[in-house]
PDB file of C-alpha atoms in Angstrom:
ATOM      1  CA  MET A   1     -53.217-138.876  -7.401  1.00  0.00           C
ATOM      2  CA  LYS A   2     -56.733-138.936  -8.775  1.00  0.00           C
ATOM      3  CA  ILE A   3     -58.651-137.268 -11.579  1.00  0.00           C
ATOM      4  CA  LEU A   4     -61.807-135.400 -10.530  1.00  0.00           C
ATOM      5  CA  LEU A   5     -64.825-136.111 -12.732  1.00  0.00           C
ATOM      6  CA  VAL A   6     -67.560-133.472 -12.475  1.00  0.00           C
ATOM      7  CA  PHE A   7     -70.965-134.439 -13.882  1.00  0.00           C
ATOM      8  CA  ASP A   8     -74.036-132.430 -14.672  1.00  0.00           C
ATOM      9  CA  PHE A   9     -77.272-134.451 -14.278  1.00  0.00           C
ATOM     10  CA  ASP A  10     -80.065-133.385 -16.668  1.00  0.00           C
ATOM     11  CA  ASN A  11     -79.282-134.224 -20.320  1.00  0.00           C
ATOM     12  CA  THR A  12     -75.867-135.511 -19.255  1.00  0.00           C
ATOM     13  CA  ILE A  13     -76.362-138.476 -16.906  1.00  0.00           C
ATOM     14  CA  ILE A  14     -80.022-138.831 -17.827  1.00  0.00           C
ATOM     15  CA  ASP A  15     -81.202-138.294 -21.397  1.00  0.00           C
ATOM     16  CA  ASP A  16     -83.847-135.687 -20.574  1.00  0.00           C
ATOM     17  CA  ASN A  17     -84.607-132.896 -18.100  1.00  0.00           C
ATOM     18  CA  SER A  18     -85.951-134.215 -14.787  1.00  0.00           C
ATOM     19  CA  ASP A  19     -87.909-131.011 -14.080  1.00  0.00           C
ATOM     20  CA  THR A  20     -89.828-131.133 -17.363  1.00  0.00           C
ATOM     21  CA  TRP A  21     -90.136-134.962 -17.256  1.00  0.00           C
ATOM     22  CA  ILE A  22     -92.086-134.795 -13.965  1.00  0.00           C
ATOM     23  CA  VAL A  23     -94.887-132.936 -15.810  1.00  0.00           C
ATOM     24  CA  GLN A  24     -95.978-136.371 -17.067  1.00  0.00           C
ATOM     25  CA  CYS A  25     -97.545-136.752 -13.604  1.00  0.00           C
ATOM     26  CA  ALA A  26     -99.831-133.752 -14.183  1.00  0.00           C
ATOM     27  CA  PRO A  27    -103.441-134.129 -15.354  1.00  0.00           C
ATOM     28  CA  ASP A  28    -103.322-134.501 -19.173  1.00  0.00           C
ATOM     29  CA  LYS A  29     -99.518-134.486 -18.814  1.00  0.00           C
ATOM     30  CA  LYS A  30     -99.369-130.715 -19.045  1.00  0.00           C
ATOM     31  CA  LEU A  31     -99.315-127.653 -16.797  1.00  0.00           C
ATOM     32  CA  PRO A  32    -101.997-124.929 -16.851  1.00  0.00           C
ATOM     33  CA  ILE A  33    -101.045-121.985 -19.100  1.00  0.00           C
ATOM     34  CA  GLU A  34    -100.930-119.485 -16.220  1.00  0.00           C
ATOM     35  CA  LEU A  35     -98.473-121.742 -14.348  1.00  0.00           C
ATOM     36  CA  GLN A  36     -96.321-122.180 -17.475  1.00  0.00           C
ATOM     37  CA  ASP A  37     -96.302-118.413 -17.962  1.00  0.00           C
ATOM     38  CA  SER A  38     -95.242-117.718 -14.365  1.00  0.00           C
ATOM     39  CA  TYR A  39     -91.592-118.618 -15.053  1.00  0.00           C
ATOM     40  CA  GLN A  40     -89.137-115.712 -14.805  1.00  0.00           C
ATOM     41  CA  LYS A  41     -85.631-116.026 -16.262  1.00  0.00           C
ATOM     42  CA  GLY A  42     -83.095-116.939 -13.575  1.00  0.00           C
ATOM     43  CA  PHE A  43     -85.812-118.081 -11.137  1.00  0.00           C
ATOM     44  CA  TRP A  44     -86.301-121.693 -12.249  1.00  0.00           C
ATOM     45  CA  THR A  45     -86.202-123.154  -8.722  1.00  0.00           C
ATOM     46  CA  GLU A  46     -89.056-120.897  -7.589  1.00  0.00           C
ATOM     47  CA  PHE A  47     -91.004-121.924 -10.692  1.00  0.00           C
ATOM     48  CA  MET A  48     -90.461-125.614  -9.908  1.00  0.00           C
ATOM     49  CA  GLY A  49     -91.687-124.979  -6.352  1.00  0.00           C
ATOM     50  CA  ARG A  50     -94.991-123.821  -7.867  1.00  0.00           C
ATOM     51  CA  VAL A  51     -95.064-126.848 -10.198  1.00  0.00           C
ATOM     52  CA  PHE A  52     -94.582-129.237  -7.251  1.00  0.00           C
ATOM     53  CA  LYS A  53     -97.294-127.449  -5.270  1.00  0.00           C
ATOM     54  CA  TYR A  54     -99.668-127.787  -8.235  1.00  0.00           C
ATOM     55  CA  LEU A  55     -98.890-131.518  -8.574  1.00  0.00           C
ATOM     56  CA  GLY A  56     -99.492-131.981  -4.836  1.00  0.00           C
ATOM     57  CA  ASP A  57    -102.772-130.063  -4.984  1.00  0.00           C
ATOM     58  CA  GLU A  58    -103.848-132.305  -7.878  1.00  0.00           C
ATOM     59  CA  GLY A  59    -103.279-135.361  -5.671  1.00  0.00           C
ATOM     60  CA  VAL A  60    -100.031-136.563  -7.234  1.00  0.00           C
ATOM     61  CA  ARG A  61     -98.222-138.555  -4.551  1.00  0.00           C
ATOM     62  CA  GLU A  62     -94.587-139.373  -3.860  1.00  0.00           C
ATOM     63  CA  ASN A  63     -94.680-142.951  -5.170  1.00  0.00           C
ATOM     64  CA  GLU A  64     -96.215-141.824  -8.485  1.00  0.00           C
ATOM     65  CA  MET A  65     -93.537-139.139  -8.897  1.00  0.00           C
ATOM     66  CA  LYS A  66     -90.830-141.665  -8.071  1.00  0.00           C
ATOM     67  CA  THR A  67     -92.131-144.179 -10.626  1.00  0.00           C
ATOM     68  CA  THR A  68     -92.192-141.450 -13.280  1.00  0.00           C
ATOM     69  CA  MET A  69     -88.724-140.158 -12.401  1.00  0.00           C
ATOM     70  CA  THR A  70     -87.038-143.558 -12.415  1.00  0.00           C
ATOM     71  CA  SER A  71     -88.410-144.246 -15.911  1.00  0.00           C
ATOM     72  CA  ILE A  72     -86.128-141.553 -17.409  1.00  0.00           C
ATOM     73  CA  PRO A  73     -83.595-143.235 -19.687  1.00  0.00           C
ATOM     74  CA  PHE A  74     -79.891-142.811 -19.019  1.00  0.00           C
ATOM     75  CA  THR A  75     -77.947-141.037 -21.758  1.00  0.00           C
ATOM     76  CA  PRO A  76     -76.412-143.561 -24.219  1.00  0.00           C
ATOM     77  CA  GLY A  77     -73.250-145.166 -22.837  1.00  0.00           C
ATOM     78  CA  MET A  78     -73.684-143.659 -19.342  1.00  0.00           C
ATOM     79  CA  VAL A  79     -74.294-147.024 -17.633  1.00  0.00           C
ATOM     80  CA  GLU A  80     -71.141-148.395 -19.298  1.00  0.00           C
ATOM     81  CA  LEU A  81     -69.233-145.271 -18.183  1.00  0.00           C
ATOM     82  CA  PHE A  82     -70.322-145.694 -14.552  1.00  0.00           C
ATOM     83  CA  ASN A  83     -69.338-149.354 -14.594  1.00  0.00           C
ATOM     84  CA  PHE A  84     -65.924-148.368 -15.992  1.00  0.00           C
ATOM     85  CA  ILE A  85     -65.501-145.751 -13.234  1.00  0.00           C
ATOM     86  CA  ARG A  86     -66.513-148.281 -10.570  1.00  0.00           C
ATOM     87  CA  LYS A  87     -63.810-150.668 -11.824  1.00  0.00           C
ATOM     88  CA  ASN A  88     -61.273-147.826 -11.609  1.00  0.00           C
ATOM     89  CA  LYS A  89     -62.335-146.233  -8.309  1.00  0.00           C
ATOM     90  CA  ASP A  90     -58.694-145.770  -7.313  1.00  0.00           C
ATOM     91  CA  LYS A  91     -58.153-143.391 -10.242  1.00  0.00           C
ATOM     92  CA  PHE A  92     -61.261-141.178 -10.111  1.00  0.00           C
ATOM     93  CA  ASP A  93     -63.381-139.169  -7.701  1.00  0.00           C
ATOM     94  CA  CYS A  94     -66.827-138.207  -9.019  1.00  0.00           C
ATOM     95  CA  ILE A  95     -69.207-135.448  -8.029  1.00  0.00           C
ATOM     96  CA  ILE A  96     -72.505-134.169  -9.443  1.00  0.00           C
ATOM     97  CA  ILE A  97     -73.283-130.445  -9.623  1.00  0.00           C
ATOM     98  CA  SER A  98     -76.857-130.052 -10.803  1.00  0.00           C
ATOM     99  CA  ASP A  99     -79.737-127.608 -10.985  1.00  0.00           C
ATOM    100  CA  SER A 100     -82.200-130.478 -10.516  1.00  0.00           C
ATOM    101  CA  ASN A 101     -82.954-131.414  -6.895  1.00  0.00           C
ATOM    102  CA  SER A 102     -81.755-133.883  -4.263  1.00  0.00           C
ATOM    103  CA  VAL A 103     -84.903-136.040  -4.305  1.00  0.00           C
ATOM    104  CA  PHE A 104     -84.913-136.630  -8.077  1.00  0.00           C
ATOM    105  CA  ILE A 105     -81.181-137.370  -8.231  1.00  0.00           C
ATOM    106  CA  ASP A 106     -81.375-139.752  -5.237  1.00  0.00           C
ATOM    107  CA  TRP A 107     -84.260-141.652  -6.813  1.00  0.00           C
ATOM    108  CA  VAL A 108     -82.479-142.097 -10.147  1.00  0.00           C
ATOM    109  CA  LEU A 109     -79.118-143.110  -8.664  1.00  0.00           C
ATOM    110  CA  GLU A 110     -80.699-145.482  -6.135  1.00  0.00           C
ATOM    111  CA  ALA A 111     -82.934-147.205  -8.676  1.00  0.00           C
ATOM    112  CA  ALA A 112     -79.923-147.908 -10.909  1.00  0.00           C
ATOM    113  CA  ASN A 113     -77.618-148.685  -7.966  1.00  0.00           C
ATOM    114  CA  PHE A 114     -75.108-145.942  -8.864  1.00  0.00           C
ATOM    115  CA  HIS A 115     -75.058-144.021  -5.575  1.00  0.00           C
ATOM    116  CA  ASP A 116     -71.621-145.363  -4.623  1.00  0.00           C
ATOM    117  CA  ILE A 117     -70.025-143.819  -7.728  1.00  0.00           C
ATOM    118  CA  PHE A 118     -70.383-140.278  -6.380  1.00  0.00           C
ATOM    119  CA  ALA A 119     -68.462-138.804  -3.460  1.00  0.00           C
ATOM    120  CA  LYS A 120     -70.791-135.776  -3.314  1.00  0.00           C
ATOM    121  CA  VAL A 121     -73.961-134.470  -4.964  1.00  0.00           C
ATOM    122  CA  PHE A 122     -74.393-130.688  -5.006  1.00  0.00           C
ATOM    123  CA  THR A 123     -77.939-129.664  -5.939  1.00  0.00           C
ATOM    124  CA  ASN A 124     -81.034-127.825  -4.748  1.00  0.00           C
ATOM    125  CA  PRO A 125     -82.242-129.488  -1.511  1.00  0.00           C
ATOM    126  CA  ALA A 126     -85.740-130.988  -1.760  1.00  0.00           C
ATOM    127  CA  ALA A 127     -88.051-132.858   0.613  1.00  0.00           C
ATOM    128  CA  PHE A 128     -91.679-133.887   0.990  1.00  0.00           C
ATOM    129  CA  ASP A 129     -93.576-131.804   3.554  1.00  0.00           C
ATOM    130  CA  SER A 130     -96.286-132.977   5.958  1.00  0.00           C
ATOM    131  CA  ASN A 131     -98.922-132.519   3.210  1.00  0.00           C
ATOM    132  CA  GLY A 132     -96.995-134.836   0.908  1.00  0.00           C
ATOM    133  CA  HIS A 133     -95.957-131.939  -1.353  1.00  0.00           C
ATOM    134  CA  LEU A 134     -92.416-131.853  -2.736  1.00  0.00           C
ATOM    135  CA  THR A 135     -90.663-128.628  -1.736  1.00  0.00           C
ATOM    136  CA  VAL A 136     -87.369-127.350  -3.156  1.00  0.00           C
ATOM    137  CA  GLU A 137     -84.960-124.642  -1.992  1.00  0.00           C
ATOM    138  CA  ASN A 138     -82.091-122.774  -3.654  1.00  0.00           C
ATOM    139  CA  TYR A 139     -78.740-124.548  -3.230  1.00  0.00           C
ATOM    140  CA  HIS A 140     -76.980-121.332  -2.159  1.00  0.00           C
ATOM    141  CA  ALA A 141     -76.678-117.594  -2.749  1.00  0.00           C
ATOM    142  CA  HIS A 142     -73.755-116.250  -4.789  1.00  0.00           C
ATOM    143  CA  SER A 143     -72.601-113.097  -6.548  1.00  0.00           C
ATOM    144  CA  CYS A 144     -71.809-114.504 -10.019  1.00  0.00           C
ATOM    145  CA  ASN A 145     -73.750-112.537 -12.626  1.00  0.00           C
ATOM    146  CA  ARG A 146     -73.468-115.266 -15.279  1.00  0.00           C
ATOM    147  CA  CYS A 147     -75.442-117.924 -13.393  1.00  0.00           C
ATOM    148  CA  PRO A 148     -79.032-118.450 -12.191  1.00  0.00           C
ATOM    149  CA  LYS A 149     -79.426-117.017  -8.722  1.00  0.00           C
ATOM    150  CA  ASN A 150     -79.794-120.386  -6.972  1.00  0.00           C
ATOM    151  CA  LEU A 151     -76.604-122.024  -8.244  1.00  0.00           C
ATOM    152  CA  CYS A 152     -73.192-121.036  -9.591  1.00  0.00           C
ATOM    153  CA  LYS A 153     -71.524-124.317 -10.468  1.00  0.00           C
ATOM    154  CA  ASN A 154     -68.098-122.703 -10.561  1.00  0.00           C
ATOM    155  CA  VAL A 155     -68.387-121.506  -6.935  1.00  0.00           C
ATOM    156  CA  VAL A 156     -69.366-125.058  -5.912  1.00  0.00           C
ATOM    157  CA  LEU A 157     -66.504-126.660  -7.855  1.00  0.00           C
ATOM    158  CA  VAL A 158     -63.840-124.257  -6.537  1.00  0.00           C
ATOM    159  CA  GLU A 159     -65.054-124.719  -2.935  1.00  0.00           C
ATOM    160  CA  PHE A 160     -65.010-128.516  -3.283  1.00  0.00           C
ATOM    161  CA  VAL A 161     -61.487-128.597  -4.757  1.00  0.00           C
ATOM    162  CA  GLU A 162     -60.194-126.258  -2.018  1.00  0.00           C
ATOM    163  CA  LYS A 163     -61.826-128.330   0.735  1.00  0.00           C
ATOM    164  CA  GLN A 164     -60.285-131.502  -0.694  1.00  0.00           C
ATOM    165  CA  LEU A 165     -56.888-129.814  -0.838  1.00  0.00           C
ATOM    166  CA  GLN A 166     -57.159-128.929   2.863  1.00  0.00           C
ATOM    167  CA  GLN A 167     -57.719-132.638   3.512  1.00  0.00           C
ATOM    168  CA  GLY A 168     -54.663-133.580   1.489  1.00  0.00           C
ATOM    169  CA  VAL A 169     -56.455-134.593  -1.718  1.00  0.00           C
ATOM    170  CA  ASN A 170     -54.911-132.937  -4.756  1.00  0.00           C
ATOM    171  CA  TYR A 171     -56.370-133.756  -8.197  1.00  0.00           C
ATOM    172  CA  THR A 172     -54.047-134.097 -11.175  1.00  0.00           C
ATOM    173  CA  GLN A 173     -56.805-132.728 -13.404  1.00  0.00           C
ATOM    174  CA  ILE A 174     -60.502-131.990 -13.610  1.00  0.00           C
ATOM    175  CA  VAL A 175     -62.738-133.458 -16.315  1.00  0.00           C
ATOM    176  CA  TYR A 176     -66.051-131.589 -16.564  1.00  0.00           C
ATOM    177  CA  ILE A 177     -68.891-133.476 -18.298  1.00  0.00           C
ATOM    178  CA  GLY A 178     -71.979-131.401 -19.054  1.00  0.00           C
ATOM    179  CA  ASP A 179     -74.357-130.021 -21.641  1.00  0.00           C
ATOM    180  CA  GLY A 180     -76.115-126.851 -20.536  1.00  0.00           C
ATOM    181  CA  GLY A 181     -75.825-123.081 -20.347  1.00  0.00           C
ATOM    182  CA  ASN A 182     -75.161-123.227 -16.611  1.00  0.00           C
ATOM    183  CA  ASP A 183     -72.098-125.425 -17.289  1.00  0.00           C
ATOM    184  CA  VAL A 184     -70.395-122.602 -19.220  1.00  0.00           C
ATOM    185  CA  CYS A 185     -69.286-120.726 -16.085  1.00  0.00           C
ATOM    186  CA  PRO A 186     -67.346-123.585 -14.413  1.00  0.00           C
ATOM    187  CA  VAL A 187     -65.889-124.750 -17.732  1.00  0.00           C
ATOM    188  CA  THR A 188     -64.378-121.347 -18.538  1.00  0.00           C
ATOM    189  CA  PHE A 189     -62.454-121.466 -15.243  1.00  0.00           C
ATOM    190  CA  LEU A 190     -60.819-124.836 -15.976  1.00  0.00           C
ATOM    191  CA  LYS A 191     -57.013-124.851 -16.225  1.00  0.00           C
ATOM    192  CA  LYS A 192     -54.576-125.948 -18.918  1.00  0.00           C
ATOM    193  CA  ASN A 193     -54.401-129.584 -17.803  1.00  0.00           C
ATOM    194  CA  ASP A 194     -58.189-129.937 -17.397  1.00  0.00           C
ATOM    195  CA  VAL A 195     -60.699-131.250 -19.915  1.00  0.00           C
ATOM    196  CA  ALA A 196     -64.097-129.782 -20.787  1.00  0.00           C
ATOM    197  CA  MET A 197     -66.396-132.461 -22.202  1.00  0.00           C
ATOM    198  CA  PRO A 198     -69.523-130.858 -23.695  1.00  0.00           C
ATOM    199  CA  ARG A 199     -72.294-133.045 -25.105  1.00  0.00           C
ATOM    200  CA  LYS A 200     -72.511-132.744 -28.879  1.00  0.00           C
ATOM    201  CA  GLY A 201     -75.316-130.529 -30.190  1.00  0.00           C
ATOM    202  CA  TYR A 202     -76.247-129.050 -26.799  1.00  0.00           C
ATOM    203  CA  THR A 203     -75.943-125.497 -25.445  1.00  0.00           C
ATOM    204  CA  LEU A 204     -72.546-125.906 -23.768  1.00  0.00           C
ATOM    205  CA  GLN A 205     -70.900-127.204 -26.933  1.00  0.00           C
ATOM    206  CA  LYS A 206     -72.495-124.495 -29.099  1.00  0.00           C
ATOM    207  CA  THR A 207     -71.411-121.784 -26.642  1.00  0.00           C
ATOM    208  CA  LEU A 208     -67.820-123.046 -26.452  1.00  0.00           C
ATOM    209  CA  SER A 209     -67.577-123.241 -30.228  1.00  0.00           C
ATOM    210  CA  ARG A 210     -68.913-119.671 -30.527  1.00  0.00           C
ATOM    211  CA  MET A 211     -66.361-118.546 -27.920  1.00  0.00           C
ATOM    212  CA  SER A 212     -63.492-120.127 -29.827  1.00  0.00           C
ATOM    213  CA  GLN A 213     -64.644-118.395 -33.032  1.00  0.00           C
ATOM    214  CA  ASN A 214     -64.562-115.091 -31.112  1.00  0.00           C
ATOM    215  CA  LEU A 215     -61.073-116.047 -29.915  1.00  0.00           C
ATOM    216  CA  GLU A 216     -62.156-115.923 -26.279  1.00  0.00           C
ATOM    217  CA  PRO A 217     -59.428-117.812 -24.444  1.00  0.00           C
ATOM    218  CA  MET A 218     -60.126-121.223 -22.916  1.00  0.00           C
ATOM    219  CA  GLU A 219     -57.249-122.846 -21.081  1.00  0.00           C
ATOM    220  CA  SER A 220     -58.583-126.404 -20.935  1.00  0.00           C
ATOM    221  CA  SER A 221     -58.813-128.826 -23.830  1.00  0.00           C
ATOM    222  CA  ILE A 222     -62.290-129.545 -25.220  1.00  0.00           C
ATOM    223  CA  VAL A 223     -63.462-133.058 -26.095  1.00  0.00           C
ATOM    224  CA  VAL A 224     -66.994-133.387 -27.483  1.00  0.00           C
ATOM    225  CA  TRP A 225     -69.049-136.529 -26.784  1.00  0.00           C
ATOM    226  CA  SER A 226     -72.360-138.095 -27.840  1.00  0.00           C
ATOM    227  CA  SER A 227     -72.103-141.320 -25.843  1.00  0.00           C
ATOM    228  CA  GLY A 228     -70.615-142.294 -22.505  1.00  0.00           C
ATOM    229  CA  VAL A 229     -68.535-144.827 -24.432  1.00  0.00           C
ATOM    230  CA  GLU A 230     -66.586-141.933 -25.998  1.00  0.00           C
ATOM    231  CA  ILE A 231     -65.996-140.549 -22.502  1.00  0.00           C
ATOM    232  CA  ILE A 232     -64.599-143.953 -21.458  1.00  0.00           C
ATOM    233  CA  SER A 233     -62.143-143.824 -24.385  1.00  0.00           C
ATOM    234  CA  HIS A 234     -60.887-140.422 -23.330  1.00  0.00           C
ATOM    235  CA  LEU A 235     -60.572-141.406 -19.674  1.00  0.00           C
ATOM    236  CA  GLN A 236     -58.609-144.513 -20.698  1.00  0.00           C
ATOM    237  CA  PHE A 237     -56.287-142.237 -22.660  1.00  0.00           C
ATOM    238  CA  LEU A 238     -55.865-139.920 -19.620  1.00  0.00           C
ATOM    239  CA  ILE A 239     -55.016-142.682 -17.143  1.00  0.00           C
ATOM    240  CA  LYS A 240     -52.510-144.216 -19.579  1.00  0.00           C
ATOM    241  CA  GLU A 241     -50.647-140.910 -19.975  1.00  0.00           C
TER     242      GLU A 241
END
């Protein structure tokens, strides 16, 4: 019987946002105003498609993007956390559900040799086209009105857990480790035995604390973290129980 660990990527595994970090590749390290202003709420993936096209048109190549991406620092204590998980592979399954993209996440995990930690990565599929431009597509379509149109993390999580159950894998509990507004939806569906682990000072934690003040019910327990080392402590407590 294993515990399922669900990770967000941006500002959770890495200590920044991969989509805004890549702008360092742009001329003068910034995007033209008209491109910046083209973002529409809920349509981030489309916006990033335009950003990648702009970078490609400016002559930014794959190897330069990769070098930039793999220079993002991991969040404090995350490397220690992954090493702890690797030592306890029999107790945990790990997945990533992220609004970044498959290319960026692959680069970061490969460079740090952490690919083996994760059973599955759910994110927006990306690839370089014949012109050497990075292209990105929406992960899926869904009908949840709380989430950006390209990704409802709760739909992904529920589908994964159900698929695992069909294959005879039943998790004793889910621990959800995230930071952002798009982590609110899956966290509110966690059950009594599960644990929501929002990063201290970020949107998810602020939203959950506002919800508890409004007495909006949350079944799971909430454990706030600033460093992966604190997550290790809580996981040690869970596997001792």
